[in-house]
């Protein structure tokens, strides 16, 4: 799930995908297909990227819900984990951990601009050797033993610097215009699972864990100085999603539930979908009388509205439809999202 940069539109994607107008709560576009891993609005709010299983990758017009570019067989040969837009909404970056490959797309000209191929310890180039595969990208770069699992990356506000997971506990900064690795950061935890750059490009947030998938925490780094700032712990499992408010006062993490943190004090303010949440577990009763108890629930998306006063999240239930929850960031009380959207500054953007 994702919310547009101006805070007025939400998309959810599971067995079906729907685009909702948050001013009215009504859906104006929808489609049927499961297995979306990557769901992302363009910064200008006009386009929506949906990608995931079976190489599925499509770019939609947000207003009409129509496909404007089908990239399903244009390059990727495995699951697509992430899609990022450049700040000007003219280009996209797509990431596939199964291929160890990152791609850069020119949206205006509908062309594959660049492909970045990675190999690592005990891995081989996947899909590149296939006789049926013909590389369409204008620029191709290959890297030996540079990157680890590249499931999630982070694009800086300059639109050309991409932070990618690297070997030996490092994050590399890749210039997507030249293909050069410009610098690195050596993080402290054993495994990296998520990354996010703040809107001003000053902080890099790294989520992960120490002991297999336990003892998760978040590290905050100064991007310019490549210096460690602080860390946030108290997660029982790996931190697989991090989001920071536009004013950098609050942080959301997804691990054993969804937490909201006060970055000034380093303390948890709110915790949802955890052990003490009455929404968990849920029991599904089937027509034949059999039951399924869903004891844990993931998060399909989360974030803040542009003014930072409201946070939202969408649980990823197995047998239930889309549910989007909106809360006051400070008090943690449920709010009417339509009223909150109406109160947003009209010229403010960010997420």
CSV table of C-alpha atoms in Angstrom, one decimal:
chain,number,residue,atom,x,y,z
A,1,UNK,CA,0.0,0.0,0.0
A,2,UNK,CA,1.1,3.6,-0.6
A,3,UNK,CA,-0.2,7.1,-0.1
A,4,UNK,CA,0.5,9.8,-2.7
A,5,UNK,CA,2.9,12.6,-1.8
A,6,UNK,CA,0.1,15.2,-1.4
A,7,UNK,CA,-1.7,12.8,1.0
A,8,UNK,CA,-4.9,12.7,-1.0
A,9,UNK,CA,-4.8,9.2,-2.6
A,10,UNK,CA,-4.2,5.7,-1.3
A,11,UNK,CA,-3.6,2.5,-3.2
A,12,UNK,CA,-3.9,-1.0,-1.7
A,13,UNK,CA,-2.8,-4.2,-3.5
A,14,UNK,CA,-3.4,-7.8,-2.5
A,15,UNK,CA,-5.7,-10.1,-4.4
A,16,UNK,CA,-7.1,-6.9,-5.9
A,17,UNK,CA,-5.7,-3.4,-6.2
A,18,UNK,CA,-7.8,-0.3,-5.6
A,19,UNK,CA,-7.1,3.4,-5.7
A,20,UNK,CA,-9.0,5.4,-3.1
A,21,UNK,CA,-9.7,9.2,-3.0
A,22,UNK,CA,-9.0,10.0,0.7
A,23,UNK,CA,-11.1,13.1,0.5
A,24,UNK,CA,-14.2,11.1,-0.1
A,25,UNK,CA,-13.2,7.5,0.9
A,26,UNK,CA,-14.3,6.2,-2.5
A,27,UNK,CA,-12.4,4.0,-5.0
A,28,UNK,CA,-12.3,5.2,-8.6
A,29,UNK,CA,-10.0,2.6,-10.1
A,30,UNK,CA,-9.3,-1.1,-9.5
A,31,UNK,CA,-7.9,-4.3,-11.0
A,32,UNK,CA,-7.5,-8.0,-10.2
A,33,UNK,CA,-4.1,-9.6,-9.7
A,34,UNK,CA,-2.3,-10.9,-6.7
A,35,UNK,CA,1.4,-11.0,-5.8
A,36,UNK,CA,2.3,-7.3,-5.8
A,37,UNK,CA,5.5,-6.7,-3.8
A,38,UNK,CA,6.2,-3.2,-5.0
A,39,UNK,CA,3.5,-0.4,-4.8
A,40,UNK,CA,4.6,3.1,-5.4
A,41,UNK,CA,3.1,6.5,-6.5
A,42,UNK,CA,5.2,8.9,-8.5
A,43,UNK,CA,6.1,12.1,-6.6
A,44,UNK,CA,3.8,14.2,-8.8
A,45,UNK,CA,0.9,11.9,-8.0
A,46,UNK,CA,0.0,11.2,-11.7
A,47,UNK,CA,1.4,7.6,-12.0
A,48,UNK,CA,1.3,4.4,-10.0
A,49,UNK,CA,3.8,1.5,-10.3
A,50,UNK,CA,2.7,-2.0,-9.4
A,51,UNK,CA,5.2,-4.9,-9.6
A,52,UNK,CA,5.9,-8.2,-8.1
A,53,UNK,CA,5.5,-11.9,-8.9
A,54,UNK,CA,5.8,-13.4,-12.4
A,55,UNK,CA,7.8,-10.4,-13.6
A,56,UNK,CA,4.6,-8.4,-13.4
A,57,UNK,CA,5.5,-4.7,-13.8
A,58,UNK,CA,3.0,-2.1,-14.9
A,59,UNK,CA,2.7,1.7,-14.8
A,60,UNK,CA,-0.8,3.1,-14.4
A,61,UNK,CA,-2.4,6.5,-14.8
A,62,UNK,CA,-3.8,7.3,-11.3
A,63,UNK,CA,-6.7,9.3,-12.6
A,64,UNK,CA,-8.0,6.8,-15.1
A,65,UNK,CA,-6.6,3.5,-13.8
A,66,UNK,CA,-5.4,2.6,-17.3
A,67,UNK,CA,-2.0,1.0,-18.1
A,68,UNK,CA,0.3,3.6,-19.6
A,69,UNK,CA,3.3,1.3,-19.9
A,70,UNK,CA,3.5,-2.5,-19.4
A,71,UNK,CA,7.1,-3.5,-18.5
A,72,UNK,CA,6.3,-7.1,-17.6
A,73,UNK,CA,8.6,-8.6,-20.3
A,74,UNK,CA,10.8,-5.6,-20.8
A,75,UNK,CA,13.8,-6.8,-18.7
A,76,UNK,CA,13.1,-8.5,-15.4
A,77,UNK,CA,13.0,-12.3,-15.3
A,78,UNK,CA,12.2,-12.7,-11.5
A,79,UNK,CA,10.2,-11.2,-8.7
A,80,UNK,CA,10.4,-7.4,-8.5
A,81,UNK,CA,10.9,-6.3,-4.9
A,82,UNK,CA,10.8,-2.6,-5.1
A,83,UNK,CA,10.1,0.4,-7.4
A,84,UNK,CA,11.4,3.9,-6.8
A,85,UNK,CA,10.7,7.1,-8.7
A,86,UNK,CA,13.1,10.0,-9.2
A,87,UNK,CA,11.9,13.3,-7.6
A,88,UNK,CA,10.9,14.7,-11.0
A,89,UNK,CA,8.8,11.6,-11.8
A,90,UNK,CA,10.6,11.1,-15.1
A,91,UNK,CA,12.5,7.9,-14.2
A,92,UNK,CA,12.0,4.7,-12.2
A,93,UNK,CA,14.4,2.4,-10.5
A,94,UNK,CA,13.3,-1.3,-10.1
A,95,UNK,CA,15.0,-3.8,-7.8
A,96,UNK,CA,15.0,-7.6,-8.0
A,97,UNK,CA,16.8,-9.6,-5.4
A,98,UNK,CA,16.2,-12.9,-7.2
A,99,UNK,CA,18.1,-11.6,-10.2
A,100,UNK,CA,20.6,-9.5,-8.2
A,101,UNK,CA,19.7,-6.8,-10.7
A,102,UNK,CA,18.7,-3.1,-10.6
A,103,UNK,CA,17.1,-1.3,-13.6
A,104,UNK,CA,16.7,2.3,-14.5
A,105,UNK,CA,13.7,3.2,-16.7
A,106,UNK,CA,13.1,6.4,-18.8
A,107,UNK,CA,9.3,7.0,-18.4
A,108,UNK,CA,9.0,9.8,-20.9
A,109,UNK,CA,10.6,7.8,-23.8
A,110,UNK,CA,9.5,4.4,-22.5
A,111,UNK,CA,13.0,3.0,-22.6
A,112,UNK,CA,15.3,0.8,-20.5
A,113,UNK,CA,18.0,3.3,-19.7
A,114,UNK,CA,20.4,1.3,-17.6
A,115,UNK,CA,20.9,-2.1,-16.0
A,116,UNK,CA,23.1,-2.9,-13.0
A,117,UNK,CA,24.1,-6.6,-12.7
A,118,UNK,CA,25.6,-7.9,-9.4
A,119,UNK,CA,27.2,-11.1,-8.5
A,120,UNK,CA,28.3,-12.3,-5.1
A,121,UNK,CA,29.6,-15.1,-2.9
A,122,UNK,CA,28.3,-18.3,-4.3
A,123,UNK,CA,25.9,-16.6,-6.7
A,124,UNK,CA,25.8,-16.3,-10.5
A,125,UNK,CA,24.3,-13.9,-12.9
A,126,UNK,CA,20.7,-14.9,-13.1
A,127,UNK,CA,18.8,-14.6,-16.4
A,128,UNK,CA,21.6,-12.8,-18.2
A,129,UNK,CA,22.9,-16.0,-19.8
A,130,UNK,CA,19.5,-17.1,-20.9
A,131,UNK,CA,19.6,-17.5,-24.7
A,132,UNK,CA,16.1,-16.1,-25.0
A,133,UNK,CA,17.1,-12.9,-23.1
A,134,UNK,CA,18.3,-9.9,-25.0
A,135,UNK,CA,19.4,-6.9,-23.0
A,136,UNK,CA,17.5,-3.8,-24.0
A,137,UNK,CA,19.1,-1.2,-21.7
A,138,UNK,CA,21.3,1.4,-23.3
A,139,UNK,CA,23.9,1.2,-20.5
A,140,UNK,CA,24.9,-2.0,-18.7
A,141,UNK,CA,27.2,-2.2,-15.7
A,142,UNK,CA,28.4,-5.4,-14.0
A,143,UNK,CA,29.8,-5.6,-10.5
A,144,UNK,CA,31.6,-8.5,-8.9
A,145,UNK,CA,31.2,-9.1,-5.1
A,146,UNK,CA,29.9,-5.6,-4.6
A,147,UNK,CA,26.3,-6.1,-3.3
A,148,UNK,CA,24.6,-8.5,-1.0
A,149,UNK,CA,20.9,-9.1,-1.1
A,150,UNK,CA,19.5,-6.1,-2.9
A,151,UNK,CA,15.8,-6.5,-1.9
A,152,UNK,CA,15.5,-2.9,-0.8
A,153,UNK,CA,17.4,0.3,-1.8
A,154,UNK,CA,17.0,4.0,-1.1
A,155,UNK,CA,17.1,6.8,-3.6
A,156,UNK,CA,18.5,10.2,-2.5
A,157,UNK,CA,16.7,13.5,-3.4
A,158,UNK,CA,19.3,14.3,-6.0
A,159,UNK,CA,17.6,11.6,-8.2
A,160,UNK,CA,20.9,10.0,-9.1
A,161,UNK,CA,22.4,8.5,-6.0
A,162,UNK,CA,21.1,5.1,-4.9
A,163,UNK,CA,22.0,3.5,-1.6
A,164,UNK,CA,22.3,-0.3,-2.0
A,165,UNK,CA,23.1,-3.2,0.5
A,166,UNK,CA,26.7,-4.3,0.1
A,167,UNK,CA,29.0,-7.1,1.5
A,168,UNK,CA,30.6,-7.1,5.0
A,169,UNK,CA,28.0,-4.9,6.6
A,170,UNK,CA,28.2,-2.0,4.2
A,171,UNK,CA,25.9,0.2,2.3
A,172,UNK,CA,27.2,1.4,-1.1
A,173,UNK,CA,26.2,4.6,-2.8
A,174,UNK,CA,25.8,4.1,-6.5
A,175,UNK,CA,25.7,6.9,-9.0
A,176,UNK,CA,23.0,5.7,-11.5
A,177,UNK,CA,24.2,8.1,-14.1
A,178,UNK,CA,27.8,6.9,-14.3
A,179,UNK,CA,27.5,3.4,-12.7
A,180,UNK,CA,30.3,4.3,-10.2
A,181,UNK,CA,30.3,3.4,-6.5
A,182,UNK,CA,31.0,6.8,-4.8
A,183,UNK,CA,31.2,5.9,-1.1
A,184,UNK,CA,30.2,3.4,1.6
A,185,UNK,CA,28.8,3.2,5.1
A,186,UNK,CA,29.7,0.3,7.5
A,187,UNK,CA,26.6,-0.4,9.6
A,188,UNK,CA,26.6,-2.1,13.0
A,189,UNK,CA,23.9,-4.8,12.9
A,190,UNK,CA,24.4,-8.3,11.3
A,191,UNK,CA,21.6,-8.2,8.7
A,192,UNK,CA,20.1,-5.3,6.7
A,193,UNK,CA,16.4,-5.6,5.7
A,194,UNK,CA,15.2,-2.1,5.0
A,195,UNK,CA,16.4,1.4,4.2
A,196,UNK,CA,14.9,4.8,3.9
A,197,UNK,CA,16.3,8.3,3.1
A,198,UNK,CA,14.7,11.3,4.8
A,199,UNK,CA,13.0,13.8,2.5
A,200,UNK,CA,15.9,16.3,3.0
A,201,UNK,CA,18.5,13.6,2.1
A,202,UNK,CA,20.4,14.1,5.3
A,203,UNK,CA,19.7,10.8,7.1
A,204,UNK,CA,19.9,7.2,6.1
A,205,UNK,CA,17.7,4.9,8.2
A,206,UNK,CA,18.8,1.2,8.2
A,207,UNK,CA,16.5,-1.5,9.6
A,208,UNK,CA,17.6,-5.0,10.3
A,209,UNK,CA,18.5,-7.4,13.1
A,210,UNK,CA,21.4,-9.1,14.9
A,211,UNK,CA,20.5,-12.7,15.7
A,212,UNK,CA,19.0,-14.3,12.6
A,213,UNK,CA,15.6,-12.6,12.5
A,214,UNK,CA,15.6,-11.6,16.2
A,215,UNK,CA,16.7,-8.5,18.1
A,216,UNK,CA,15.8,-6.0,15.4
A,217,UNK,CA,16.7,-2.3,15.5
A,218,UNK,CA,17.1,0.8,13.4
A,219,UNK,CA,20.3,2.7,12.8
A,220,UNK,CA,20.3,6.4,11.8
A,221,UNK,CA,23.3,7.7,9.8
A,222,UNK,CA,24.4,11.1,8.6
A,223,UNK,CA,24.6,10.7,4.8
A,224,UNK,CA,27.0,13.6,4.1
A,225,UNK,CA,29.5,12.8,6.8
A,226,UNK,CA,28.9,9.0,6.7
A,227,UNK,CA,28.7,9.1,10.5
A,228,UNK,CA,26.5,7.0,12.9
A,229,UNK,CA,23.9,9.2,14.8
A,230,UNK,CA,21.8,6.8,16.9
A,231,UNK,CA,19.8,3.6,17.0
A,232,UNK,CA,16.4,2.4,18.2
A,233,UNK,CA,15.9,-1.1,19.6
A,234,UNK,CA,13.0,-3.0,21.4
A,235,UNK,CA,12.0,-5.0,18.3
A,236,UNK,CA,11.6,-8.7,18.8
A,237,UNK,CA,12.2,-9.6,15.2
A,238,UNK,CA,13.8,-8.1,12.1
A,239,UNK,CA,12.8,-4.5,11.1
A,240,UNK,CA,11.6,-4.9,7.5
A,241,UNK,CA,10.2,-1.4,7.0
A,242,UNK,CA,11.1,2.1,8.2
A,243,UNK,CA,9.4,5.4,7.5
A,244,UNK,CA,10.2,8.9,8.9
A,245,UNK,CA,7.9,11.8,9.2
A,246,UNK,CA,8.6,14.9,6.9
A,247,UNK,CA,9.7,17.0,9.9
A,248,UNK,CA,12.0,14.1,11.1
A,249,UNK,CA,10.4,14.1,14.6
A,250,UNK,CA,8.8,10.7,14.3
A,251,UNK,CA,9.6,7.3,13.0
A,252,UNK,CA,7.5,4.3,12.0
A,253,UNK,CA,9.0,0.8,12.1
A,254,UNK,CA,7.5,-2.6,11.1
A,255,UNK,CA,8.7,-5.7,12.9
A,256,UNK,CA,6.7,-7.5,15.5
A,257,UNK,CA,3.8,-5.0,14.8
A,258,UNK,CA,3.9,-1.4,13.8
A,259,UNK,CA,5.6,1.1,16.2
A,260,UNK,CA,5.7,4.9,16.2
A,261,UNK,CA,8.8,6.5,17.8
A,262,UNK,CA,9.6,9.9,19.2
A,263,UNK,CA,13.0,10.5,17.7
A,264,UNK,CA,13.9,13.2,20.2
A,265,UNK,CA,13.5,10.8,23.2
A,266,UNK,CA,14.1,7.5,21.4
A,267,UNK,CA,11.0,6.1,23.0
A,268,UNK,CA,8.0,4.2,21.5
A,269,UNK,CA,4.8,6.2,21.5
A,270,UNK,CA,2.4,3.7,19.9
A,271,UNK,CA,2.4,0.0,19.1
A,272,UNK,CA,-0.1,-1.6,16.8
A,273,UNK,CA,-0.7,-5.2,15.6
A,274,UNK,CA,1.5,-6.6,18.4
A,275,UNK,CA,0.8,-9.1,21.1
A,276,UNK,CA,-1.6,-6.8,23.0
A,277,UNK,CA,-3.6,-5.6,20.0
A,278,UNK,CA,-7.2,-6.9,20.2
A,279,UNK,CA,-7.2,-7.2,16.4
A,280,UNK,CA,-4.7,-10.1,16.7
A,281,UNK,CA,-5.2,-13.0,16.4
A,282,UNK,CA,-8.1,-13.4,13.9
A,283,UNK,CA,-10.0,-16.6,13.2
A,284,UNK,CA,-11.3,-17.5,9.7
A,285,UNK,CA,-14.2,-20.0,9.6
A,286,UNK,CA,-14.5,-21.7,6.3
A,287,UNK,CA,-17.7,-23.2,4.7
A,288,UNK,CA,-16.8,-26.7,5.7
A,289,UNK,CA,-16.4,-25.6,9.4
A,290,UNK,CA,-12.6,-25.7,9.4
A,291,UNK,CA,-10.8,-22.8,11.0
A,292,UNK,CA,-7.6,-20.8,10.5
A,293,UNK,CA,-6.2,-18.6,13.2
A,294,UNK,CA,-3.9,-15.8,12.0
A,295,UNK,CA,-1.7,-15.2,15.0
A,296,UNK,CA,0.6,-12.7,13.4
A,297,UNK,CA,-0.1,-10.1,10.7
A,298,UNK,CA,2.4,-8.2,8.6
A,299,UNK,CA,2.1,-4.7,7.2
A,300,UNK,CA,1.4,-4.0,3.6
A,301,UNK,CA,2.2,-0.3,3.9
A,302,UNK,CA,2.6,2.6,6.4
A,303,UNK,CA,3.5,6.2,6.5
A,304,UNK,CA,2.7,9.7,7.5
A,305,UNK,CA,0.4,12.3,5.9
A,306,UNK,CA,2.4,15.3,4.5
A,307,UNK,CA,2.1,17.5,7.6
A,308,UNK,CA,3.3,14.7,9.9
A,309,UNK,CA,0.2,15.0,12.2
A,310,UNK,CA,-1.3,11.7,11.1
A,311,UNK,CA,0.1,8.2,10.6
A,312,UNK,CA,-1.5,5.3,8.7
A,313,UNK,CA,-0.9,1.7,8.1
A,314,UNK,CA,-2.5,-1.2,6.1
A,315,UNK,CA,-2.3,-4.7,7.7
A,316,UNK,CA,-1.6,-7.6,5.3
A,317,UNK,CA,-4.2,-10.2,6.4
A,318,UNK,CA,-4.4,-13.5,4.6
A,319,UNK,CA,-8.2,-13.9,4.4
A,320,UNK,CA,-9.5,-10.3,5.0
A,321,UNK,CA,-9.8,-7.4,2.7
A,322,UNK,CA,-8.0,-4.1,2.8
A,323,UNK,CA,-8.2,-2.1,6.0
A,324,UNK,CA,-6.4,1.2,6.3
A,325,UNK,CA,-6.1,2.8,9.8
A,326,UNK,CA,-5.4,6.4,10.5
A,327,UNK,CA,-4.2,7.8,13.9
A,328,UNK,CA,-3.1,11.1,15.4
A,329,UNK,CA,0.7,11.0,15.6
A,330,UNK,CA,1.0,12.6,19.0
A,331,UNK,CA,-2.0,11.1,20.9
A,332,UNK,CA,-2.4,7.8,19.0
A,333,UNK,CA,-6.1,8.3,18.8
A,334,UNK,CA,-8.1,7.2,15.7
A,335,UNK,CA,-9.0,10.1,13.4
A,336,UNK,CA,-11.3,10.7,10.5
A,337,UNK,CA,-8.9,10.6,7.5
A,338,UNK,CA,-11.2,12.8,5.4
A,339,UNK,CA,-11.0,15.6,7.9
A,340,UNK,CA,-7.2,15.2,8.2
A,341,UNK,CA,-6.8,15.3,4.4
A,342,UNK,CA,-9.0,18.4,4.2
A,343,UNK,CA,-6.7,20.2,6.7
A,344,UNK,CA,-3.5,19.4,4.8
A,345,UNK,CA,-1.7,22.5,3.4
A,346,UNK,CA,-2.5,22.5,-0.3
A,347,UNK,CA,1.1,23.2,-1.5
A,348,UNK,CA,2.8,20.8,0.9
A,349,UNK,CA,4.2,17.6,-0.4
A,350,UNK,CA,6.1,14.7,1.1
A,351,UNK,CA,5.6,11.4,2.9
